[in-house]
């Protein structure tokens, strides 16, 4: 028995050595054909049409789907994708898209397409959103948040099929942001044939759970809270993906993601912490892009004292943004001068820099009739967002700043997020710390949803600020597609915001991502989700 | 041997009865409706509740209720998890194999290292080697496992980058769970990357298994040492010496075998300890086992999961206990006559 024991002992040791020995010789490793991306959360579904959360966009939009048109280049110009070209009529009310003929849908275990993408798929994808009679409109709740926020149904009159590969959008009014809207991560093209197939099976709700798209990867397996496994779509119409597998390892804990990155278990990590530690390591790379977002302090302009423009300006002069950038964003953000980030083409470089001056603030308060200051509340949002990672601490800093001009601040932050949003939309607050992430690079995506009169009425803006002159300017800017004219309109609009100060823009945060240096290819854009189309590993 | 077997079975049945009794009373002791605690259907409508009350004989005497609970147990119905709304039994079936795998590998490591080291200590009794081994064993026994786990991750994963820090296998490999024991599943699969997956799974299990193994290993060192010293004191060893056998011949031929028998007797006891350690370790290494799940369930006040997990884990430990008892009896004829369970 002892001999047997010793033999076994030796055998197991040899085995272990063997295993170790073989490790580096095999060049055909599966691991070298796969990328593991450690993401921060589970997606809500697999269709970007029905969501706005960044996690889901990251997981689905660029991996599984394509849009008619897309953004490309540093200027975020609109470029062809499924539509190889398009034509806009002079009055800006008709847009004709000419589709590629070689776009193939995913062949998966649950669906085998019999035809390439054609006009029917485009019609289905948009009619699902626009047409309340559509069989699929109310599947998954009937909410299309992005399309509702840009008022898609009040822009698009109808969409018609000219022939199998030509589609025409007829608009109710000229809107120069429509192309940008169609190029966002949300305007994906689904398969009409798959929808038919699901209708035959009477399992329509599967369309958003088991996706069929045209993107570079297709879904193999999803385990909620654990991982998503994508495999390469070998018939992808653009260049074939370099990888065999793309895996989303769902790791909600910050430290967990960092550990996995440092231990080389993840190739790419979302929202890393400990940036210095990552920069220190030669085998890791830290990527950063300034996101199209803004964190701001919004005033409830419907209630005193903030219905007075002087008071609003006084507060905005008294806030020390530098200190906030240092404390809340650890210097990982750009100071916001207006609500549009400086990287946008609509940003006006001649716009005067906003000052920090306690004495001027006091003077303005005196002028407004509050020589002894007043008491106010600030609602700090109870969740973390990249544009505001710690609203409570930010509120405390502002509290300290405003103390200096005699304004006493009480902070409200003990509501749960949905309750918080509801109460703020009802105007319970006097001032609120919130933010906005743009879905596409068109500047209108900042101005209309945040400060237009329409958004003030619906309670979207939380500032309840409505300025006719401003509204006219942003409206005019949408009606023309001449870029210099649009720039001039937006420059004027930004000046009105600076003068009226319905909100105090604080910061444009940066989005960070860490990767192993052997992962090549551009993954992050200034807006929208992560994109693994070009990713490769060597 | 027959009586021995019958006694073990008897012991098994009664212990299980006590366990189920405890688990059943937990449903009454936990806050809230005991029927909901048993079935886990927190969102049941009034009608569904009536059906449940019928199924669990909830309007009859407590004996009937207990009996109904037992029948459900025997049907493999442990209710629904309050957190995930999945059947507790299926969750356990998914998770338990991972824990079994981890604890078995740890047990092997603990025995493979602990026993020989203990023997070496006994042979060198009261010499420097003995003292050194004992002190190291003492340190090993005193180190808290959660700290050791974190330290191991820091050194071997983060600084040296040798071993992965989390999970059972890299997500790159897609292994169909057939038996749930990953190594067997890998060998059974017809994946072209089988061998790579096997290596990867080995790399994943080394660190958690070693961390779990440390404390039981030190116990095995002490057990092996004591048992070996006892054997070396017996008269048959003196007789063997008198026959003129060399020291190492005596150790190999006589002492080791007899000492091993006594060590094996304690494996069952140590196993309970080991599984407890494995539960904590699973949390640290994100090992998808029952321990991590049970700890999460406790945090989420998932009463059905706590009861089901308790029953599953304790019966697993108990079965291992009985199996080692049988192995012991098989190896040691003297033990077969002992009438009472150890």
PDB file of C-alpha atoms in Angstrom, chain A residues 133-362:
ATOM      1  CA  UNK A 133     -50.216  48.970 -34.183  1.00  0.00           C
ATOM      2  CA  UNK A 134     -47.070  47.008 -34.909  1.00  0.00           C
ATOM      3  CA  UNK A 135     -47.156  43.543 -33.416  1.00  0.00           C
ATOM      4  CA  UNK A 136     -43.814  44.144 -31.746  1.00  0.00           C
ATOM      5  CA  UNK A 137     -44.423  47.683 -30.476  1.00  0.00           C
ATOM      6  CA  UNK A 138     -45.566  46.685 -27.002  1.00  0.00           C
ATOM      7  CA  UNK A 139     -43.364  43.604 -26.653  1.00  0.00           C
ATOM      8  CA  UNK A 140     -40.878  44.467 -23.869  1.00  0.00           C
ATOM      9  CA  UNK A 141     -43.030  47.298 -22.582  1.00  0.00           C
ATOM     10  CA  UNK A 142     -43.403  49.616 -25.562  1.00  0.00           C
ATOM     11  CA  UNK A 143     -40.827  52.092 -24.290  1.00  0.00           C
ATOM     12  CA  UNK A 144     -38.163  53.389 -26.647  1.00  0.00           C
ATOM     13  CA  UNK A 145     -36.511  55.950 -24.365  1.00  0.00           C
ATOM     14  CA  UNK A 146     -33.958  57.330 -26.787  1.00  0.00           C
ATOM     15  CA  UNK A 147     -36.484  57.743 -29.587  1.00  0.00           C
ATOM     16  CA  UNK A 148     -38.982  59.299 -27.211  1.00  0.00           C
ATOM     17  CA  UNK A 149     -36.392  61.761 -25.904  1.00  0.00           C
ATOM     18  CA  UNK A 150     -35.571  62.993 -29.421  1.00  0.00           C
ATOM     19  CA  UNK A 151     -39.299  62.960 -30.330  1.00  0.00           C
ATOM     20  CA  UNK A 152     -38.688  60.634 -33.219  1.00  0.00           C
ATOM     21  CA  UNK A 153     -42.392  60.218 -33.943  1.00  0.00           C
ATOM     22  CA  UNK A 154     -42.904  63.947 -34.290  1.00  0.00           C
ATOM     23  CA  UNK A 155     -40.044  64.203 -36.789  1.00  0.00           C
ATOM     24  CA  UNK A 156     -40.682  61.200 -39.003  1.00  0.00           C
ATOM     25  CA  UNK A 157     -43.844  61.230 -41.068  1.00  0.00           C
ATOM     26  CA  UNK A 158     -43.395  57.822 -42.613  1.00  0.00           C
ATOM     27  CA  UNK A 159     -40.859  55.378 -43.980  1.00  0.00           C
ATOM     28  CA  UNK A 160     -41.413  53.709 -47.301  1.00  0.00           C
ATOM     29  CA  UNK A 161     -39.811  50.990 -49.321  1.00  0.00           C
ATOM     30  CA  UNK A 162     -38.897  52.187 -52.814  1.00  0.00           C
ATOM     31  CA  UNK A 163     -37.443  48.855 -53.815  1.00  0.00           C
ATOM     32  CA  UNK A 164     -35.727  45.991 -52.014  1.00  0.00           C
ATOM     33  CA  UNK A 165     -32.623  48.015 -51.332  1.00  0.00           C
ATOM     34  CA  UNK A 166     -33.912  51.579 -51.182  1.00  0.00           C
ATOM     35  CA  UNK A 167     -35.748  53.182 -48.264  1.00  0.00           C
ATOM     36  CA  UNK A 168     -37.125  56.675 -47.994  1.00  0.00           C
ATOM     37  CA  UNK A 169     -37.751  58.591 -44.768  1.00  0.00           C
ATOM     38  CA  UNK A 170     -40.258  61.431 -45.101  1.00  0.00           C
ATOM     39  CA  UNK A 171     -40.008  64.017 -42.328  1.00  0.00           C
ATOM     40  CA  UNK A 172     -42.720  66.279 -40.938  1.00  0.00           C
ATOM     41  CA  UNK A 173     -40.223  69.132 -40.733  1.00  0.00           C
ATOM     42  CA  UNK A 174     -36.603  69.580 -41.661  1.00  0.00           C
ATOM     43  CA  UNK A 175     -34.390  68.426 -38.820  1.00  0.00           C
ATOM     44  CA  UNK A 176     -30.651  68.427 -39.251  1.00  0.00           C
ATOM     45  CA  UNK A 177     -30.122  66.170 -36.257  1.00  0.00           C
ATOM     46  CA  UNK A 178     -32.059  63.252 -37.786  1.00  0.00           C
ATOM     47  CA  UNK A 179     -28.987  61.746 -39.434  1.00  0.00           C
ATOM     48  CA  UNK A 180     -27.111  61.920 -36.143  1.00  0.00           C
ATOM     49  CA  UNK A 181     -30.074  60.252 -34.451  1.00  0.00           C
ATOM     50  CA  UNK A 182     -30.071  57.445 -36.998  1.00  0.00           C
ATOM     51  CA  UNK A 183     -26.355  56.928 -36.471  1.00  0.00           C
ATOM     52  CA  UNK A 184     -26.584  56.460 -32.689  1.00  0.00           C
ATOM     53  CA  UNK A 185     -26.135  53.158 -30.958  1.00  0.00           C
ATOM     54  CA  UNK A 186     -29.900  52.908 -30.493  1.00  0.00           C
ATOM     55  CA  UNK A 187     -31.022  52.969 -34.115  1.00  0.00           C
ATOM     56  CA  UNK A 188     -30.064  49.380 -34.873  1.00  0.00           C
ATOM     57  CA  UNK A 189     -31.495  47.245 -37.664  1.00  0.00           C
ATOM     58  CA  UNK A 190     -33.267  44.047 -36.583  1.00  0.00           C
ATOM     59  CA  UNK A 191     -34.233  41.116 -38.774  1.00  0.00           C
ATOM     60  CA  UNK A 192     -37.784  41.152 -40.064  1.00  0.00           C
ATOM     61  CA  UNK A 193     -37.510  37.506 -41.036  1.00  0.00           C
ATOM     62  CA  UNK A 194     -36.586  36.600 -37.462  1.00  0.00           C
ATOM     63  CA  UNK A 195     -39.576  38.558 -36.186  1.00  0.00           C
ATOM     64  CA  UNK A 196     -41.820  36.580 -38.573  1.00  0.00           C
ATOM     65  CA  UNK A 197     -40.248  33.376 -37.360  1.00  0.00           C
ATOM     66  CA  UNK A 198     -40.907  34.327 -33.729  1.00  0.00           C
ATOM     67  CA  UNK A 199     -44.495  35.299 -34.516  1.00  0.00           C
ATOM     68  CA  UNK A 200     -45.021  31.843 -35.991  1.00  0.00           C
ATOM     69  CA  UNK A 201     -43.704  30.342 -32.777  1.00  0.00           C
ATOM     70  CA  UNK A 202     -45.730  32.853 -30.744  1.00  0.00           C
ATOM     71  CA  UNK A 203     -42.687  33.762 -28.700  1.00  0.00           C
ATOM     72  CA  UNK A 204     -42.361  37.406 -29.718  1.00  0.00           C
ATOM     73  CA  UNK A 205     -40.705  38.503 -26.466  1.00  0.00           C
ATOM     74  CA  UNK A 206     -37.612  36.532 -27.497  1.00  0.00           C
ATOM     75  CA  UNK A 207     -36.709  39.183 -30.034  1.00  0.00           C
ATOM     76  CA  UNK A 208     -35.053  41.292 -27.344  1.00  0.00           C
ATOM     77  CA  UNK A 209     -33.627  38.360 -25.395  1.00  0.00           C
ATOM     78  CA  UNK A 210     -32.161  36.128 -28.101  1.00  0.00           C
ATOM     79  CA  UNK A 211     -30.848  38.691 -30.567  1.00  0.00           C
ATOM     80  CA  UNK A 212     -30.283  38.309 -34.293  1.00  0.00           C
ATOM     81  CA  UNK A 213     -28.373  41.170 -35.839  1.00  0.00           C
ATOM     82  CA  UNK A 214     -25.802  41.885 -38.508  1.00  0.00           C
ATOM     83  CA  UNK A 215     -22.891  42.895 -36.259  1.00  0.00           C
ATOM     84  CA  UNK A 216     -19.421  41.370 -36.009  1.00  0.00           C
ATOM     85  CA  UNK A 217     -20.346  39.042 -33.137  1.00  0.00           C
ATOM     86  CA  UNK A 218     -23.319  36.825 -32.365  1.00  0.00           C
ATOM     87  CA  UNK A 219     -24.690  35.640 -29.061  1.00  0.00           C
ATOM     88  CA  UNK A 220     -23.685  32.158 -27.967  1.00  0.00           C
ATOM     89  CA  UNK A 221     -24.637  32.099 -24.320  1.00  0.00           C
ATOM     90  CA  UNK A 222     -25.737  34.530 -21.653  1.00  0.00           C
ATOM     91  CA  UNK A 223     -25.862  33.783 -17.967  1.00  0.00           C
ATOM     92  CA  UNK A 224     -27.415  36.665 -16.033  1.00  0.00           C
ATOM     93  CA  UNK A 225     -25.037  38.225 -13.548  1.00  0.00           C
ATOM     94  CA  UNK A 226     -22.201  36.015 -14.706  1.00  0.00           C
ATOM     95  CA  UNK A 227     -21.107  36.293 -18.321  1.00  0.00           C
ATOM     96  CA  UNK A 228     -22.042  36.855 -21.970  1.00  0.00           C
ATOM     97  CA  UNK A 229     -20.329  34.740 -24.612  1.00  0.00           C
ATOM     98  CA  UNK A 230     -20.223  36.133 -28.140  1.00  0.00           C
ATOM     99  CA  UNK A 231     -18.656  34.297 -31.040  1.00  0.00           C
ATOM    100  CA  UNK A 232     -17.449  35.734 -34.326  1.00  0.00           C
ATOM    101  CA  UNK A 233     -19.981  36.285 -37.095  1.00  0.00           C
ATOM    102  CA  UNK A 234     -17.940  34.822 -39.916  1.00  0.00           C
ATOM    103  CA  UNK A 235     -20.163  36.210 -42.653  1.00  0.00           C
ATOM    104  CA  UNK A 236     -19.811  39.749 -41.351  1.00  0.00           C
ATOM    105  CA  UNK A 237     -20.124  42.148 -44.284  1.00  0.00           C
ATOM    106  CA  UNK A 238     -17.170  44.258 -43.242  1.00  0.00           C
ATOM    107  CA  UNK A 239     -13.797  42.684 -42.476  1.00  0.00           C
ATOM    108  CA  UNK A 240     -14.108  39.412 -40.637  1.00  0.00           C
ATOM    109  CA  UNK A 241     -13.539  39.832 -36.875  1.00  0.00           C
ATOM    110  CA  UNK A 242     -10.031  38.980 -35.680  1.00  0.00           C
ATOM    111  CA  UNK A 243     -11.300  37.076 -32.683  1.00  0.00           C
ATOM    112  CA  UNK A 244     -13.079  33.800 -32.244  1.00  0.00           C
ATOM    113  CA  UNK A 245     -14.749  34.751 -29.011  1.00  0.00           C
ATOM    114  CA  UNK A 246     -15.652  37.900 -27.163  1.00  0.00           C
ATOM    115  CA  UNK A 247     -16.595  37.336 -23.558  1.00  0.00           C
ATOM    116  CA  UNK A 248     -18.151  39.843 -21.176  1.00  0.00           C
ATOM    117  CA  UNK A 249     -17.182  38.805 -17.668  1.00  0.00           C
ATOM    118  CA  UNK A 250     -19.698  40.609 -15.475  1.00  0.00           C
ATOM    119  CA  UNK A 251     -17.778  41.888 -12.450  1.00  0.00           C
ATOM    120  CA  UNK A 252     -19.668  44.611 -10.598  1.00  0.00           C
ATOM    121  CA  UNK A 253     -17.029  45.215  -7.920  1.00  0.00           C
ATOM    122  CA  UNK A 254     -14.363  47.832  -8.698  1.00  0.00           C
ATOM    123  CA  UNK A 255     -11.641  46.000  -6.831  1.00  0.00           C
ATOM    124  CA  UNK A 256     -12.659  42.699  -8.397  1.00  0.00           C
ATOM    125  CA  UNK A 257     -12.163  44.168 -11.876  1.00  0.00           C
ATOM    126  CA  UNK A 258      -8.811  45.649 -10.876  1.00  0.00           C
ATOM    127  CA  UNK A 259      -7.610  42.322  -9.470  1.00  0.00           C
ATOM    128  CA  UNK A 260      -8.656  40.478 -12.600  1.00  0.00           C
ATOM    129  CA  UNK A 261      -6.864  43.023 -14.752  1.00  0.00           C
ATOM    130  CA  UNK A 262      -3.664  42.817 -12.734  1.00  0.00           C
ATOM    131  CA  UNK A 263      -3.824  39.007 -12.721  1.00  0.00           C
ATOM    132  CA  UNK A 264      -4.326  39.023 -16.515  1.00  0.00           C
ATOM    133  CA  UNK A 265      -7.712  37.357 -16.234  1.00  0.00           C
ATOM    134  CA  UNK A 266      -9.359  40.233 -18.078  1.00  0.00           C
ATOM    135  CA  UNK A 267      -8.003  41.720 -21.253  1.00  0.00           C
ATOM    136  CA  UNK A 268     -10.042  44.891 -21.084  1.00  0.00           C
ATOM    137  CA  UNK A 269     -11.649  46.428 -18.012  1.00  0.00           C
ATOM    138  CA  UNK A 270     -14.462  48.963 -17.813  1.00  0.00           C
ATOM    139  CA  UNK A 271     -14.164  51.955 -15.474  1.00  0.00           C
ATOM    140  CA  UNK A 272     -10.913  50.967 -13.729  1.00  0.00           C
ATOM    141  CA  UNK A 273      -9.843  52.362 -10.380  1.00  0.00           C
ATOM    142  CA  UNK A 274      -6.262  52.930  -9.157  1.00  0.00           C
ATOM    143  CA  UNK A 275      -5.076  54.584 -12.358  1.00  0.00           C
ATOM    144  CA  UNK A 276      -1.532  55.064 -11.117  1.00  0.00           C
ATOM    145  CA  UNK A 277      -1.150  51.369 -10.419  1.00  0.00           C
ATOM    146  CA  UNK A 278      -2.212  50.611 -13.994  1.00  0.00           C
ATOM    147  CA  UNK A 279       0.097  53.193 -15.534  1.00  0.00           C
ATOM    148  CA  UNK A 280       2.985  51.769 -13.484  1.00  0.00           C
ATOM    149  CA  UNK A 281       2.654  48.347 -15.106  1.00  0.00           C
ATOM    150  CA  UNK A 282       4.383  48.127 -18.480  1.00  0.00           C
ATOM    151  CA  UNK A 283       2.018  45.421 -19.750  1.00  0.00           C
ATOM    152  CA  UNK A 284      -1.136  47.481 -19.169  1.00  0.00           C
ATOM    153  CA  UNK A 285      -2.505  50.515 -20.965  1.00  0.00           C
ATOM    154  CA  UNK A 286      -4.945  53.103 -19.695  1.00  0.00           C
ATOM    155  CA  UNK A 287      -7.197  54.672 -22.335  1.00  0.00           C
ATOM    156  CA  UNK A 288      -9.150  57.854 -21.773  1.00  0.00           C
ATOM    157  CA  UNK A 289     -11.655  59.813 -23.797  1.00  0.00           C
ATOM    158  CA  UNK A 290     -13.493  62.949 -22.808  1.00  0.00           C
ATOM    159  CA  UNK A 291     -17.086  61.906 -22.881  1.00  0.00           C
ATOM    160  CA  UNK A 292     -19.886  63.917 -24.354  1.00  0.00           C
ATOM    161  CA  UNK A 293     -21.444  64.591 -20.988  1.00  0.00           C
ATOM    162  CA  UNK A 294     -21.874  67.311 -18.424  1.00  0.00           C
ATOM    163  CA  UNK A 295     -22.396  67.361 -14.679  1.00  0.00           C
ATOM    164  CA  UNK A 296     -24.268  70.438 -13.506  1.00  0.00           C
ATOM    165  CA  UNK A 297     -26.062  72.199 -10.680  1.00  0.00           C
ATOM    166  CA  UNK A 298     -29.533  73.044 -11.965  1.00  0.00           C
ATOM    167  CA  UNK A 299     -31.718  75.714 -10.389  1.00  0.00           C
ATOM    168  CA  UNK A 300     -35.457  75.452 -10.027  1.00  0.00           C
ATOM    169  CA  UNK A 301     -36.185  78.665 -11.881  1.00  0.00           C
ATOM    170  CA  UNK A 302     -39.898  78.377 -11.233  1.00  0.00           C
ATOM    171  CA  UNK A 303     -39.528  79.140  -7.542  1.00  0.00           C
ATOM    172  CA  UNK A 304     -37.988  82.056  -5.626  1.00  0.00           C
ATOM    173  CA  UNK A 305     -35.229  82.948  -5.046  1.00  0.00           C
ATOM    174  CA  UNK A 306     -33.987  81.258  -8.241  1.00  0.00           C
ATOM    175  CA  UNK A 307     -36.538  82.875 -10.498  1.00  0.00           C
ATOM    176  CA  UNK A 308     -34.183  85.829 -10.180  1.00  0.00           C
ATOM    177  CA  UNK A 309     -31.350  85.672 -12.689  1.00  0.00           C
ATOM    178  CA  UNK A 310     -29.041  87.691 -10.391  1.00  0.00           C
ATOM    179  CA  UNK A 311     -29.284  85.129  -7.622  1.00  0.00           C
ATOM    180  CA  UNK A 312     -28.480  82.320 -10.060  1.00  0.00           C
ATOM    181  CA  UNK A 313     -25.465  84.193 -11.336  1.00  0.00           C
ATOM    182  CA  UNK A 314     -24.313  84.958  -7.805  1.00  0.00           C
ATOM    183  CA  UNK A 315     -24.379  81.260  -6.913  1.00  0.00           C
ATOM    184  CA  UNK A 316     -22.521  80.313 -10.093  1.00  0.00           C
ATOM    185  CA  UNK A 317     -19.819  82.857  -9.289  1.00  0.00           C
ATOM    186  CA  UNK A 318     -19.416  81.524  -5.767  1.00  0.00           C
ATOM    187  CA  UNK A 319     -18.796  77.878  -6.683  1.00  0.00           C
ATOM    188  CA  UNK A 320     -15.144  76.856  -6.730  1.00  0.00           C
ATOM    189  CA  UNK A 321     -15.074  74.409  -9.649  1.00  0.00           C
ATOM    190  CA  UNK A 322     -11.347  73.765  -9.422  1.00  0.00           C
ATOM    191  CA  UNK A 323     -11.747  72.349  -5.923  1.00  0.00           C
ATOM    192  CA  UNK A 324     -14.629  70.175  -7.089  1.00  0.00           C
ATOM    193  CA  UNK A 325     -12.634  68.813 -10.034  1.00  0.00           C
ATOM    194  CA  UNK A 326      -9.777  67.971  -7.717  1.00  0.00           C
ATOM    195  CA  UNK A 327     -11.882  66.364  -4.981  1.00  0.00           C
ATOM    196  CA  UNK A 328     -14.691  64.630  -6.820  1.00  0.00           C
ATOM    197  CA  UNK A 329     -13.105  63.736 -10.149  1.00  0.00           C
ATOM    198  CA  UNK A 330      -9.505  63.464  -8.895  1.00  0.00           C
ATOM    199  CA  UNK A 331      -8.516  65.692 -11.785  1.00  0.00           C
ATOM    200  CA  UNK A 332      -9.956  63.170 -14.253  1.00  0.00           C
ATOM    201  CA  UNK A 333     -12.372  65.621 -15.832  1.00  0.00           C
ATOM    202  CA  UNK A 334     -12.377  68.858 -17.775  1.00  0.00           C
ATOM    203  CA  UNK A 335     -13.840  71.987 -16.235  1.00  0.00           C
ATOM    204  CA  UNK A 336     -17.146  72.803 -17.891  1.00  0.00           C
ATOM    205  CA  UNK A 337     -17.603  76.317 -19.139  1.00  0.00           C
ATOM    206  CA  UNK A 338     -20.928  75.687 -20.795  1.00  0.00           C
ATOM    207  CA  UNK A 339     -23.062  72.616 -21.215  1.00  0.00           C
ATOM    208  CA  UNK A 340     -21.406  71.572 -24.489  1.00  0.00           C
ATOM    209  CA  UNK A 341     -17.931  70.029 -24.160  1.00  0.00           C
ATOM    210  CA  UNK A 342     -15.053  71.858 -25.878  1.00  0.00           C
ATOM    211  CA  UNK A 343     -14.554  68.908 -28.273  1.00  0.00           C
ATOM    212  CA  UNK A 344     -17.911  69.544 -29.936  1.00  0.00           C
ATOM    213  CA  UNK A 345     -17.925  71.558 -33.151  1.00  0.00           C
ATOM    214  CA  UNK A 346     -20.605  73.786 -31.713  1.00  0.00           C
ATOM    215  CA  UNK A 347     -18.426  74.932 -28.829  1.00  0.00           C
ATOM    216  CA  UNK A 348     -17.677  78.637 -29.092  1.00  0.00           C
ATOM    217  CA  UNK A 349     -14.072  79.372 -28.184  1.00  0.00           C
ATOM    218  CA  UNK A 350     -14.770  83.071 -27.765  1.00  0.00           C
ATOM    219  CA  UNK A 351     -17.218  82.386 -24.961  1.00  0.00           C
ATOM    220  CA  UNK A 352     -15.829  84.118 -21.852  1.00  0.00           C
ATOM    221  CA  UNK A 353     -14.562  81.785 -19.138  1.00  0.00           C
ATOM    222  CA  UNK A 354     -16.824  81.574 -16.147  1.00  0.00           C
ATOM    223  CA  UNK A 355     -15.314  83.276 -13.127  1.00  0.00           C
ATOM    224  CA  UNK A 356     -14.940  82.258  -9.504  1.00  0.00           C
ATOM    225  CA  UNK A 357     -15.289  85.415  -7.453  1.00  0.00           C
ATOM    226  CA  UNK A 358     -16.798  85.644  -3.986  1.00  0.00           C
ATOM    227  CA  UNK A 359     -16.823  89.436  -3.955  1.00  0.00           C
ATOM    228  CA  UNK A 360     -18.708  89.677  -7.226  1.00  0.00           C
ATOM    229  CA  UNK A 361     -21.160  87.097  -5.963  1.00  0.00           C
ATOM    230  CA  UNK A 362     -21.828  89.106  -2.817  1.00  0.00           C
TER     231      UNK A 362
END
